[in-house]
CSV table of C-alpha atoms and ligand atoms in Angstrom, one decimal:
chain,number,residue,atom,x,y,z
A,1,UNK,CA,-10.5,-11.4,-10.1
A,2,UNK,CA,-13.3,-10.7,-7.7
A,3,UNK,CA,-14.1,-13.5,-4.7
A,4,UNK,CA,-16.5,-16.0,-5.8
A,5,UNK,CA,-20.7,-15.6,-5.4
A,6,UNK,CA,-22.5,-18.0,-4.2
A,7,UNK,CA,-26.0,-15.9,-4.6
A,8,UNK,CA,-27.2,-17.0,-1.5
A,9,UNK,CA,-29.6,-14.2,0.2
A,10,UNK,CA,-29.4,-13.7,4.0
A,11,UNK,CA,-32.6,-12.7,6.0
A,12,UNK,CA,-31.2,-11.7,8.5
A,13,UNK,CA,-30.5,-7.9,7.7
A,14,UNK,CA,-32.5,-4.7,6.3
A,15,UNK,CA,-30.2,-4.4,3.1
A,16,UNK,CA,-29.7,-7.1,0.7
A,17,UNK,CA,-26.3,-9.7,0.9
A,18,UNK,CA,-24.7,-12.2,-1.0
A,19,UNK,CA,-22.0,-15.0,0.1
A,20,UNK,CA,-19.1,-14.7,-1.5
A,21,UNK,CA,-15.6,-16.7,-1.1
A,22,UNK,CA,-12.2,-14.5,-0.5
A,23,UNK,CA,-9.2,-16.6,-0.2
A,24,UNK,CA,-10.7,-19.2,1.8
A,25,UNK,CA,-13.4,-17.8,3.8
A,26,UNK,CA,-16.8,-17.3,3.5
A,27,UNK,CA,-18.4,-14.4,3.9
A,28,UNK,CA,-21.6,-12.3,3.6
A,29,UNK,CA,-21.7,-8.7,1.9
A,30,UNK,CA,-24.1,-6.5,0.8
A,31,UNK,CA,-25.5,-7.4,-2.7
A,32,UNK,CA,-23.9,-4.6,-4.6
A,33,UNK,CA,-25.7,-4.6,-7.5
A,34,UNK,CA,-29.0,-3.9,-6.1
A,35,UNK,CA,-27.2,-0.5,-4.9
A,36,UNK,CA,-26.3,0.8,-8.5
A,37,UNK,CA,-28.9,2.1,-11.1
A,38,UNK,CA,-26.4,3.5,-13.4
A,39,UNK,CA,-23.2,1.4,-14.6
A,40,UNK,CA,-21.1,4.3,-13.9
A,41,UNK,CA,-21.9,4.5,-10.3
A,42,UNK,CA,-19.3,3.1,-7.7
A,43,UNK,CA,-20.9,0.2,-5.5
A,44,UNK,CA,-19.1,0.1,-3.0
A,45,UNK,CA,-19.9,3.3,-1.4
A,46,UNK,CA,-23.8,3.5,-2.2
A,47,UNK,CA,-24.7,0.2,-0.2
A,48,UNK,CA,-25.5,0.3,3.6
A,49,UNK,CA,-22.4,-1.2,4.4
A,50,UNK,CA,-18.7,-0.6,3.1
A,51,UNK,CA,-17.9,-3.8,0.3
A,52,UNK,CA,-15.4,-3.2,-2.5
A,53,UNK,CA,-14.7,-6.8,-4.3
A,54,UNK,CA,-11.9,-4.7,-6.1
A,55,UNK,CA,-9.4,-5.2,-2.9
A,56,UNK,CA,-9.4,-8.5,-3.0
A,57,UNK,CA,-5.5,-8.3,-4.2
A,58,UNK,CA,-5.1,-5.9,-1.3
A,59,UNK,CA,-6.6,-8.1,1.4
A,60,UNK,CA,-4.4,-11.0,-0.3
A,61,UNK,CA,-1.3,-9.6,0.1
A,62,UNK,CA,-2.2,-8.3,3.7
A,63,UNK,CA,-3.1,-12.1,5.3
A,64,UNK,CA,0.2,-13.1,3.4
A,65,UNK,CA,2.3,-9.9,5.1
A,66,UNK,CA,0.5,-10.5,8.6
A,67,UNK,CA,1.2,-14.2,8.2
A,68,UNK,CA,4.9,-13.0,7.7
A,69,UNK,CA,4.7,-10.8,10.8
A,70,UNK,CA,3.7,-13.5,12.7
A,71,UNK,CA,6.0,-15.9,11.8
A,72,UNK,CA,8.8,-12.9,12.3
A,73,UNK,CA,7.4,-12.5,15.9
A,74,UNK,CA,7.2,-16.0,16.6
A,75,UNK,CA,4.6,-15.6,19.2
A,76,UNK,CA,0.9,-15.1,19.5
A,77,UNK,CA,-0.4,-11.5,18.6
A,78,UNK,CA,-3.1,-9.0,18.5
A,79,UNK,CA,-5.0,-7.0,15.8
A,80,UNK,CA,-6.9,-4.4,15.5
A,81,UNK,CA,-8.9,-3.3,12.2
A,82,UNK,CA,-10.3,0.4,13.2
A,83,UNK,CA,-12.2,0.8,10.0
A,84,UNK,CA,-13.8,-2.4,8.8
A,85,UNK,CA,-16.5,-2.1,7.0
A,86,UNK,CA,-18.6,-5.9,6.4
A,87,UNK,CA,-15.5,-7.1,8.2
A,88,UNK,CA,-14.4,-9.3,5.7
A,89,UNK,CA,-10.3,-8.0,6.0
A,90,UNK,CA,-10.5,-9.1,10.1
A,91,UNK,CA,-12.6,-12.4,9.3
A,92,UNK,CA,-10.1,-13.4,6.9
A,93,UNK,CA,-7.2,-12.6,9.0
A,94,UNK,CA,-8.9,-14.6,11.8
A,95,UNK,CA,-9.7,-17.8,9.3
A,96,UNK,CA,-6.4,-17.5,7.1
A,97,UNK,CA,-3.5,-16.3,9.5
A,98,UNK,CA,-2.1,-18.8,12.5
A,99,UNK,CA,-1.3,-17.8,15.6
A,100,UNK,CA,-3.2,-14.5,15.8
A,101,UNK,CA,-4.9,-14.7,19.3
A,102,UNK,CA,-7.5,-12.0,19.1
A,103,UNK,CA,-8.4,-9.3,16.7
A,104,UNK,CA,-10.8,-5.9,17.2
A,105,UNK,CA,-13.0,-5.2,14.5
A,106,UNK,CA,-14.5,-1.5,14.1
A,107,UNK,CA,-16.3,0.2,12.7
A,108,UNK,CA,-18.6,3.6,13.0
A,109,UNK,CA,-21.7,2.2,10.9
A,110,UNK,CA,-23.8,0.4,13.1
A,111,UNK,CA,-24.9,-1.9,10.0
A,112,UNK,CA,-21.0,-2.3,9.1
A,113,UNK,CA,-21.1,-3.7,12.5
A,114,UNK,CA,-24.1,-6.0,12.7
A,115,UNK,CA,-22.7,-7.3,9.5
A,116,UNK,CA,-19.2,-7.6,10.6
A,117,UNK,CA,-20.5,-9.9,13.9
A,118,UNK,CA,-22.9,-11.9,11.8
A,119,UNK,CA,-19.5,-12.8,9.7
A,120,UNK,CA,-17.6,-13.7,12.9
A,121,UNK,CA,-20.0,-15.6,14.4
A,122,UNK,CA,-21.1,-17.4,11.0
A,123,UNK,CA,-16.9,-18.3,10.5
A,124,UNK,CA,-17.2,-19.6,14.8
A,125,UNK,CA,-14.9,-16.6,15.8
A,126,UNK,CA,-16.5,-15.5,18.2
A,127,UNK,CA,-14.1,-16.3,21.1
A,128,UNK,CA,-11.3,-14.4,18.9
A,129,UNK,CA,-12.9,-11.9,17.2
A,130,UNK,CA,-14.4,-9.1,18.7
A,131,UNK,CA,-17.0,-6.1,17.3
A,132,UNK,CA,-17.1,-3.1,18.2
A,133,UNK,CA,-19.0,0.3,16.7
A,134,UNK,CA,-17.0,3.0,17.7
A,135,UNK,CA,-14.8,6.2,16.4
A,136,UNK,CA,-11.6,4.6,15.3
A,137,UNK,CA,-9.4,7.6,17.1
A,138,UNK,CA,-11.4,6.4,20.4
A,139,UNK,CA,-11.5,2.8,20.0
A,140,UNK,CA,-7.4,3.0,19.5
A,141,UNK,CA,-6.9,5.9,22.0
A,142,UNK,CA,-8.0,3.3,24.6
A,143,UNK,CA,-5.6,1.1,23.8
A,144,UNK,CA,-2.5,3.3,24.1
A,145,UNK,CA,-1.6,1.9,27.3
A,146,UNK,CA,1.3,-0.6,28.1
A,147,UNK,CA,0.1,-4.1,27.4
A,148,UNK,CA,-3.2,-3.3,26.2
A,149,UNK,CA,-1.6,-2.3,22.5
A,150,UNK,CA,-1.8,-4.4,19.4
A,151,UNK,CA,0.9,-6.0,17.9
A,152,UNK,CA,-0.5,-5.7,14.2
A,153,UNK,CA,-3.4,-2.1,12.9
A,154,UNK,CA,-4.6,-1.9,9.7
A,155,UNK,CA,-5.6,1.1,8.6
A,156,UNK,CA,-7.8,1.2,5.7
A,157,UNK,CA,-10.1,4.1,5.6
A,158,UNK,CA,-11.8,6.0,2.7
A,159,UNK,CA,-9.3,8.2,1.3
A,160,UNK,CA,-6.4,9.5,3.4
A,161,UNK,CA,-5.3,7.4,6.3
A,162,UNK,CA,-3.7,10.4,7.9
A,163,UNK,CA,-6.3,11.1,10.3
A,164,UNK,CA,-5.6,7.3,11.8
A,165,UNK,CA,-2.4,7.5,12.0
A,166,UNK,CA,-1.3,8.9,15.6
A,167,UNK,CA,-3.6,7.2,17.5
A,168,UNK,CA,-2.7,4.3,15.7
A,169,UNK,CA,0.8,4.9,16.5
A,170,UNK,CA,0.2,5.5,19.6
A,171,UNK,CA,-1.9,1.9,20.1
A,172,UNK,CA,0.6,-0.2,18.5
A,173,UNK,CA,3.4,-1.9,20.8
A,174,UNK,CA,7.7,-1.9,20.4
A,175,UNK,CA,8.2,-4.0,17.5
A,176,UNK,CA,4.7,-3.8,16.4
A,177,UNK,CA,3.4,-3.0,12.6
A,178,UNK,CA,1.6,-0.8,11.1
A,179,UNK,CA,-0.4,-1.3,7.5
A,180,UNK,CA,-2.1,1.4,6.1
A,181,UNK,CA,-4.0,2.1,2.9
A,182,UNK,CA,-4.1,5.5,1.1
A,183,UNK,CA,-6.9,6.1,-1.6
A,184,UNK,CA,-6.6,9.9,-2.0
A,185,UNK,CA,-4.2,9.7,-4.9
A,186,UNK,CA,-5.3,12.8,-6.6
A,187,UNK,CA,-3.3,14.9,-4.0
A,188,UNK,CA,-0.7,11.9,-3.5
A,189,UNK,CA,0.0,12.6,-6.8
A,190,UNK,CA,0.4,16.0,-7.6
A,191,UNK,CA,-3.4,16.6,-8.7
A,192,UNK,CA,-4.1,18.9,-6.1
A,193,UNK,CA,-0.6,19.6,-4.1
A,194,UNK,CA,-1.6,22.1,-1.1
A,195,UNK,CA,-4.3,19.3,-0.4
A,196,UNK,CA,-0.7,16.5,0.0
A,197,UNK,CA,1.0,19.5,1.5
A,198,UNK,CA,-1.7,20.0,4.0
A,199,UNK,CA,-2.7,16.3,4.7
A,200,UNK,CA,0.7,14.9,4.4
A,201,UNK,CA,3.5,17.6,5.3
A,202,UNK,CA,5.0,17.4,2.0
A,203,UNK,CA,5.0,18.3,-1.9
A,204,UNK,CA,4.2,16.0,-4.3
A,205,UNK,CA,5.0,16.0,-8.1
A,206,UNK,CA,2.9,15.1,-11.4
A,207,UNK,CA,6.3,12.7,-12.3
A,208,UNK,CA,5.8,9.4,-14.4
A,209,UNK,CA,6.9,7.9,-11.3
A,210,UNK,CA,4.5,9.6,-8.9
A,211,UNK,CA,3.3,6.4,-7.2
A,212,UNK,CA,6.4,5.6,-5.7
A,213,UNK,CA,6.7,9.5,-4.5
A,214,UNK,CA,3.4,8.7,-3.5
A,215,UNK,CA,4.0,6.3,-1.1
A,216,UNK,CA,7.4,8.1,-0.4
A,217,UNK,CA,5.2,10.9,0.8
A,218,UNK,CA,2.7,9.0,3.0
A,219,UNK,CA,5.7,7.0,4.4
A,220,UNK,CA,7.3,10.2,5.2
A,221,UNK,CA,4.1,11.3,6.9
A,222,UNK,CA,4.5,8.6,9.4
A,223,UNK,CA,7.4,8.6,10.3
A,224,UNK,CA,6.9,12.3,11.4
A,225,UNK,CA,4.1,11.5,13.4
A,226,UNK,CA,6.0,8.6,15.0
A,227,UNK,CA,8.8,10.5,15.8
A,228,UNK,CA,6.9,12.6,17.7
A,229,UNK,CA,6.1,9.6,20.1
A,230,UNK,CA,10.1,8.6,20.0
A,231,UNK,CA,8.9,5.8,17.6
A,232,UNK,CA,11.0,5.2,14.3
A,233,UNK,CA,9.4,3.6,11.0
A,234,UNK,CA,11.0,0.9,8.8
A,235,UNK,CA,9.0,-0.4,5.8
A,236,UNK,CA,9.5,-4.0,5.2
A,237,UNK,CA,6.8,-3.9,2.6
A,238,UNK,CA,4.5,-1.3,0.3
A,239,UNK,CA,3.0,-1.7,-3.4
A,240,UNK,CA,0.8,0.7,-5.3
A,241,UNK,CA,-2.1,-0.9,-7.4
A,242,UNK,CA,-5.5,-0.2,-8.7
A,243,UNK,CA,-6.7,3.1,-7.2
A,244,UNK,CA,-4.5,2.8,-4.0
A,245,UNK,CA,-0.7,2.4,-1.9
A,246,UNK,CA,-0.2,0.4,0.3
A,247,UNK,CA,2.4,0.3,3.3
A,248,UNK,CA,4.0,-2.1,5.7
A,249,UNK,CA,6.2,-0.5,8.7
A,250,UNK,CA,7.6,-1.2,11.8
A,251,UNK,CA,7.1,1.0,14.6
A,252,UNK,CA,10.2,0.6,17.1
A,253,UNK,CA,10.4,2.6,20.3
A,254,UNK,CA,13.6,4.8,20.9
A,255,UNK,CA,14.1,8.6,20.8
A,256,UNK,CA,17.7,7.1,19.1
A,257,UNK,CA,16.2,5.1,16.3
A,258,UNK,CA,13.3,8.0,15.7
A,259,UNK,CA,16.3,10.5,15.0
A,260,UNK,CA,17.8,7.6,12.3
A,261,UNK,CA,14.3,7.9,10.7
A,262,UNK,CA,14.2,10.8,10.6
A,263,UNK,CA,17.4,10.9,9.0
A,264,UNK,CA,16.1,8.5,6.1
A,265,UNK,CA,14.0,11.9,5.4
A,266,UNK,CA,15.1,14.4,2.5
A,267,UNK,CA,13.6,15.5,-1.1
A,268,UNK,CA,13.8,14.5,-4.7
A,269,UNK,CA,14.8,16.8,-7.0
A,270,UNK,CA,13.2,16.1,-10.8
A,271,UNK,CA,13.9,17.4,-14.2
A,272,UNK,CA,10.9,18.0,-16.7
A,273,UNK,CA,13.0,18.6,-19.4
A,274,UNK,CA,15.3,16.1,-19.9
A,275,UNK,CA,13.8,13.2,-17.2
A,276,UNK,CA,16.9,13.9,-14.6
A,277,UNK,CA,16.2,12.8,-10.9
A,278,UNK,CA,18.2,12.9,-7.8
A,279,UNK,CA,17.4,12.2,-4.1
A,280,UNK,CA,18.9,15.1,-1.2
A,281,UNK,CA,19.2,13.6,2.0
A,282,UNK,CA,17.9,15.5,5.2
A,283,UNK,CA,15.2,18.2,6.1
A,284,UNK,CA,17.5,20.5,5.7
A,285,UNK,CA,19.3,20.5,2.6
A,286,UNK,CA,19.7,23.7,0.1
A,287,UNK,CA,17.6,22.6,-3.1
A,288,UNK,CA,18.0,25.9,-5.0
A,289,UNK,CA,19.6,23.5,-7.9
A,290,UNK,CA,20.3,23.1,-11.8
A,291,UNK,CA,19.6,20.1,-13.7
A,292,UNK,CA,23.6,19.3,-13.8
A,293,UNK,CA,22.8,17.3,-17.5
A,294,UNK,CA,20.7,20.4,-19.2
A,295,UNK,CA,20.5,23.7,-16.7
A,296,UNK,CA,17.0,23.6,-16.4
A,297,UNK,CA,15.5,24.4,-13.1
A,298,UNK,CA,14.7,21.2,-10.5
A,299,UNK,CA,11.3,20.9,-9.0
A,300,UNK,CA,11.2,19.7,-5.6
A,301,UNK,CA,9.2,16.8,-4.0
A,302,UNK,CA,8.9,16.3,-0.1
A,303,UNK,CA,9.9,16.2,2.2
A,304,UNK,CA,9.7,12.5,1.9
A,305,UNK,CA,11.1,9.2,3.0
A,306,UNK,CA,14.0,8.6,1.1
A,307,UNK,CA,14.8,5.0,2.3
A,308,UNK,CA,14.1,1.4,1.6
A,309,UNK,CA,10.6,0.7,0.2
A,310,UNK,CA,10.7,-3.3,0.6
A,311,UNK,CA,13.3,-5.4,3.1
A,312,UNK,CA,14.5,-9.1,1.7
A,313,UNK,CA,13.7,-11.2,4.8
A,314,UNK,CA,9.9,-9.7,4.7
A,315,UNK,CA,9.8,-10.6,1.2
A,316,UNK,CA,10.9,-13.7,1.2
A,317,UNK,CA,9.0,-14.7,4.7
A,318,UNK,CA,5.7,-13.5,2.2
A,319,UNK,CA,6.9,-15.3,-0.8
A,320,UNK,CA,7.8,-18.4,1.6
A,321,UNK,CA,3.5,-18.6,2.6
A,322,UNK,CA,2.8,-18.2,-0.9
A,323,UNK,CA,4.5,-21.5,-1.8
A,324,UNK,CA,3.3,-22.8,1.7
A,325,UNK,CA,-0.6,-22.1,0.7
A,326,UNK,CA,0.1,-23.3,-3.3
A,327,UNK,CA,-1.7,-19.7,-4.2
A,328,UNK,CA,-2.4,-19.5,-8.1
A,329,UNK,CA,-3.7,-15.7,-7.7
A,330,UNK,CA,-1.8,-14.0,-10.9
A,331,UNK,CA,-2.1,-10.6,-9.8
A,332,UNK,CA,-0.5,-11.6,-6.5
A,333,UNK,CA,2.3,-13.7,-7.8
A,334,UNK,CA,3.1,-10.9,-10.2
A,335,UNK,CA,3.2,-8.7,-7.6
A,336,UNK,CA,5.4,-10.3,-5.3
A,337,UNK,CA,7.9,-11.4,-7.9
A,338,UNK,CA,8.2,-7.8,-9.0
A,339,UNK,CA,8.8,-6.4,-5.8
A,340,UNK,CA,11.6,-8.7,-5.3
A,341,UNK,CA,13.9,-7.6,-7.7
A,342,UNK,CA,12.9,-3.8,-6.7
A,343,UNK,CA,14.5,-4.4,-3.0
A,344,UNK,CA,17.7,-3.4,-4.0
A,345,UNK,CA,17.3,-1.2,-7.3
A,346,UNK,CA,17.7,2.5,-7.2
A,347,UNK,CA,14.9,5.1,-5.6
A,348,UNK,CA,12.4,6.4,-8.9
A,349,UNK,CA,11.7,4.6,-12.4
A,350,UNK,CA,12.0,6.1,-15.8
A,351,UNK,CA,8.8,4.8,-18.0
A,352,UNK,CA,9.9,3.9,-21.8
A,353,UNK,CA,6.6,5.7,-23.0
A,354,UNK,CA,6.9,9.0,-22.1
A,355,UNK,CA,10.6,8.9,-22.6
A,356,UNK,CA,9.3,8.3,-26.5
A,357,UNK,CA,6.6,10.3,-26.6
A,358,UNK,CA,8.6,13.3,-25.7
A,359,UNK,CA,11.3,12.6,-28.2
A,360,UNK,CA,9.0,11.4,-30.4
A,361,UNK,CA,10.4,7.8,-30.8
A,362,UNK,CA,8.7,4.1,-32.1
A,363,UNK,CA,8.0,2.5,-28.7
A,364,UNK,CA,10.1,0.0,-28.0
A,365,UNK,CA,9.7,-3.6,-26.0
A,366,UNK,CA,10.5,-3.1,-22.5
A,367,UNK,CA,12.8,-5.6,-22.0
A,368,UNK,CA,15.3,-4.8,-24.7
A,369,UNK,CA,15.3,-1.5,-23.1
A,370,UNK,CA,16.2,-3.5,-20.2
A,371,UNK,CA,18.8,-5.2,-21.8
A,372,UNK,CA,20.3,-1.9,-23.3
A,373,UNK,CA,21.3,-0.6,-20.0
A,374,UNK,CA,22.7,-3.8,-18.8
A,375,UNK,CA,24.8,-4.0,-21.7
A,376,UNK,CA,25.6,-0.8,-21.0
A,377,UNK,CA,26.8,-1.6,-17.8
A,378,UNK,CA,24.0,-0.6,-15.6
A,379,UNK,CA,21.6,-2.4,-13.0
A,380,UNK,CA,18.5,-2.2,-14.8
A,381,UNK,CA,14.6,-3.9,-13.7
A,382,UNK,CA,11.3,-3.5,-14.4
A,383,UNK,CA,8.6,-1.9,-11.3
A,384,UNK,CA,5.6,-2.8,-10.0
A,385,UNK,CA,4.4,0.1,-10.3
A,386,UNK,CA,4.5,0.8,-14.4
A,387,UNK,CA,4.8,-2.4,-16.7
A,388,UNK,CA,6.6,0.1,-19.1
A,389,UNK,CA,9.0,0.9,-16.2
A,390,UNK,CA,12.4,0.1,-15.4
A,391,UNK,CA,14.8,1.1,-12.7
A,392,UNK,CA,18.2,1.7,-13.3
A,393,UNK,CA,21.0,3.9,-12.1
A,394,UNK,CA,22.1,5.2,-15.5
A,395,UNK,CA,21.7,8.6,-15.8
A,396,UNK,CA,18.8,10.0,-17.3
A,397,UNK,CA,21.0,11.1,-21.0
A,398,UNK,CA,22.1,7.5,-20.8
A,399,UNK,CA,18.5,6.2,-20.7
A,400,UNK,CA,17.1,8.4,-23.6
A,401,UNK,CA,20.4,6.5,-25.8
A,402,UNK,CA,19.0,3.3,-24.9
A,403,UNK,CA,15.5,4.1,-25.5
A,404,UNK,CA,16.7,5.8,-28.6
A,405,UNK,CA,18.4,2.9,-30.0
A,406,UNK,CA,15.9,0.1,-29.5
A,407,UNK,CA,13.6,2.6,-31.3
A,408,UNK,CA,15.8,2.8,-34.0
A,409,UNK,CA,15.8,-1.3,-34.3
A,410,UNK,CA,12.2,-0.8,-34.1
A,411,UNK,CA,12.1,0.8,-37.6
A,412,UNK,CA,14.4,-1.5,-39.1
B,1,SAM,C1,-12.8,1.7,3.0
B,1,SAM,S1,-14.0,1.1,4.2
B,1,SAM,C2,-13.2,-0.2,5.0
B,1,SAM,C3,-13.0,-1.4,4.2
B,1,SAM,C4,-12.5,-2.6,4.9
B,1,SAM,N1,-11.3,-2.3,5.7
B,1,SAM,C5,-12.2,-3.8,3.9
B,1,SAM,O1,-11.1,-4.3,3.8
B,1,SAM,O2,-13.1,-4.2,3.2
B,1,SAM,C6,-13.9,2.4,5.4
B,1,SAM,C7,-14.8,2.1,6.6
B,1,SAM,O3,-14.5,3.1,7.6
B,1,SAM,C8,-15.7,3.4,8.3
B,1,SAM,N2,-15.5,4.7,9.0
B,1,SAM,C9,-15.5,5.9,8.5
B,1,SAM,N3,-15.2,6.8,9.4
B,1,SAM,C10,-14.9,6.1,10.6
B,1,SAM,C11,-14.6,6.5,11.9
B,1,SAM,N4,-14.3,7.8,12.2
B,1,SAM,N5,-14.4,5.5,12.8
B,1,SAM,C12,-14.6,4.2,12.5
B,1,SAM,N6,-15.0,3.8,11.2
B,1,SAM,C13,-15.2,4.7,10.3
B,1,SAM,C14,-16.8,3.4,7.2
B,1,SAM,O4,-18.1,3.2,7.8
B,1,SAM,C15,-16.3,2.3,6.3
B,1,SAM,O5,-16.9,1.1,6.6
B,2,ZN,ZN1,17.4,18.4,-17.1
């Protein structure tokens, strides 16, 4: 669901805006359908400034993980928002989010800006919030100094937020996190693979569960790059929806705790013929392997980060300021119940679907697939990431019996 217009025009600026209400601020953005003249054209980019109503969900879940982090911290903290756009991500985290003290707001396009301080001062920010029109890479260079970094950057470019990413490391403080968004899916997810290999440092694969290697992959990225600084990486949160991932991750200083990080690095190994996965810990590893339940040859994803994608505490802290704030957002609530039961289920999904349409089964309900592998005597949940998903650690012949036989009770 997109925020709520008002249809109020402001003067005040050479392109034409709209109110509209996002969780519970107001805020102006360009009118985005004076921008399109054909219905296939994307919005967003063709106004003057940067609006896309479609990341509602993802600003939602980030005032509810910042809110978290600040309640983790128990202290006052900073934020910085390099690439802003209207600003309506750093307004909200200023209006919905206690105990932030003072957030940077950025943003190259000098209209992005005017816009961004018309919002701030409009919402009475402007002793917390401050605007500035700069190159993201310089505004947070000049912040990589001891106590001049931020406790909380959010990335969230156009595409691949790889190019971000060490100055951003380098500008957040011990303890600090990091949220970045990645839009560049196509190479995330095995469309184009030298592009993932180039941007990213590892290969991806066209797997039914490529938005979790997705993530894998840009988490891996990080942590790379923050080892390079002696700074080690731990996700607490991440999600993939829409056209995008998302990630949550501590940055900790130690050469120590880099070198576990880096350790939490290694490949998966997938089967196309017969839906087999496995994860090799390490950079090093031998991967010249057979598919050990049909021969076939593995392919190889990675290097990427092989560790946990979610942490309890963070969920629960997020979860806990959902109940605080009585939010009714379905997408949001789905969301976060989902990932809950994912903390602690095994890395990859297999997705019911492709499992039939490559045996050519009846498709079958999710949930008594579900219920097969318990029964079975397996962990089995559904993902976040596919509604016809389920995680499990059953092997992948086990999996296809399952499948198979709540097909067959289909045709009964
Ligand atoms: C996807 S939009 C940001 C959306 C915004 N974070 C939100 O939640 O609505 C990306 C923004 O990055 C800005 N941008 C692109 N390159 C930049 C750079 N090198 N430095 C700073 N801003 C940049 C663009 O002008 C655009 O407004
Ligand atoms: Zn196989």
């Amino acid at each position: 669901m997109v925020g709520k217009t008002f249809g109020v025009e402001e003067l005040s600026f050479s392109f034409r805006t709209e109110v509209v209400k996002e969780g519970t601020t107001n805020i102006v953005v360009p009118k985005l359908e004076a921008y399109v003249k054909e219905p296939w054209e994307y919005a967003p980019s063709k106004a003057p400034v940067f609006y896309n109503p479609v990341m509602k969900l993802n600003r939602d879940i980030a005032v509810l993980a910042l809110q978290a982090y600040q309640s983790m911290s128990a202290r006052e903290i900073s934020v910085c928002e390099p690439l802003a756009g209207c600003g309506i991500r750093g307004v909200r985290f200023a209006m919905e989010v206690e105990g932030v003290l003072k957030i940077v707001i950025n943003d190259i396009n000098p209209k992005a800006v005017q816009l961004a301080q018309f919002n701030a001062e409009r919402n009475n920010l402007v002793e917390r919030v401050s605007v500035r029109n700069e190159d993201a890479n310089l505004l947070l260079s000049r912040y990589a100094a001891p106590r001049k970094r931020f406790d909380f950057i959010d990335v969230d470019p156009f595409g691949s937020p790889v190019p971000y990413l060490d100055a951003a490391i380098r500008a957040i403080r011990d303890g600090g996190m990091l949220a970045s968004t990645a839009t560049d899916m196509a190479p995330l997810c095995g469309v184009h693979p030298k592009a993932c290999v180039r941007k990213y440092g590892g290969k991806p694969l066209r797997t039914e569960y490529c938005h979790e290697l997705a993530i894998r992959l840009s988490v891996g990225c990080l942590t790379m790059m923050a080892a390079k600084h002696d700074v080690a990486i731990r996700v607490l949160f991440s999600h993939s929806a829409d056209h995008y991932i998302r990630t949550y991750a501590l940055a900790c200083y130690g050469a120590r705790q880099a070198d576990k990080s880096v350790q939490t690095m290694g490949y998966l190994l997938h089967c196309f013929a017969c839906f087999h996965r496995e994860a090799i810990g390490g950079m090093f590893s031998s991967l010249e392997r057979k598919c050990p339940e049909c021969g076939s040859k593995l392919n190889v994803a990675g290097p990427l980060w092989l560790g946990k994608l979610f942490d309890e505490d963070f969920c629960s802290l997020m979860a806990k300021e959902v109940y605080r704030r009585r939010l009714k957002e379905k997408r949001v609530l789905k969301l976060l119940s989902l990932t809950r039961n994912e903390i602690e289920a095994p890395i990859t999904y297999y997705v019911v679907d492709e499992i039939c349409d490559k045996f050519n089964l009846s498709i079958p309900p999710l949930i008594e697939v579900i219920n097969e592998l318990k029964n079975a005597g397996f962990q089995a949940v559904p993902t976040h990431f596919n509604s016809r998903g389920v995680r499990t650690d059953a092997p992948a012949k086990v999996v296809k019996e399952c499948v198979a036989k709540c097909a067959c009770r289909q045709n009964i």
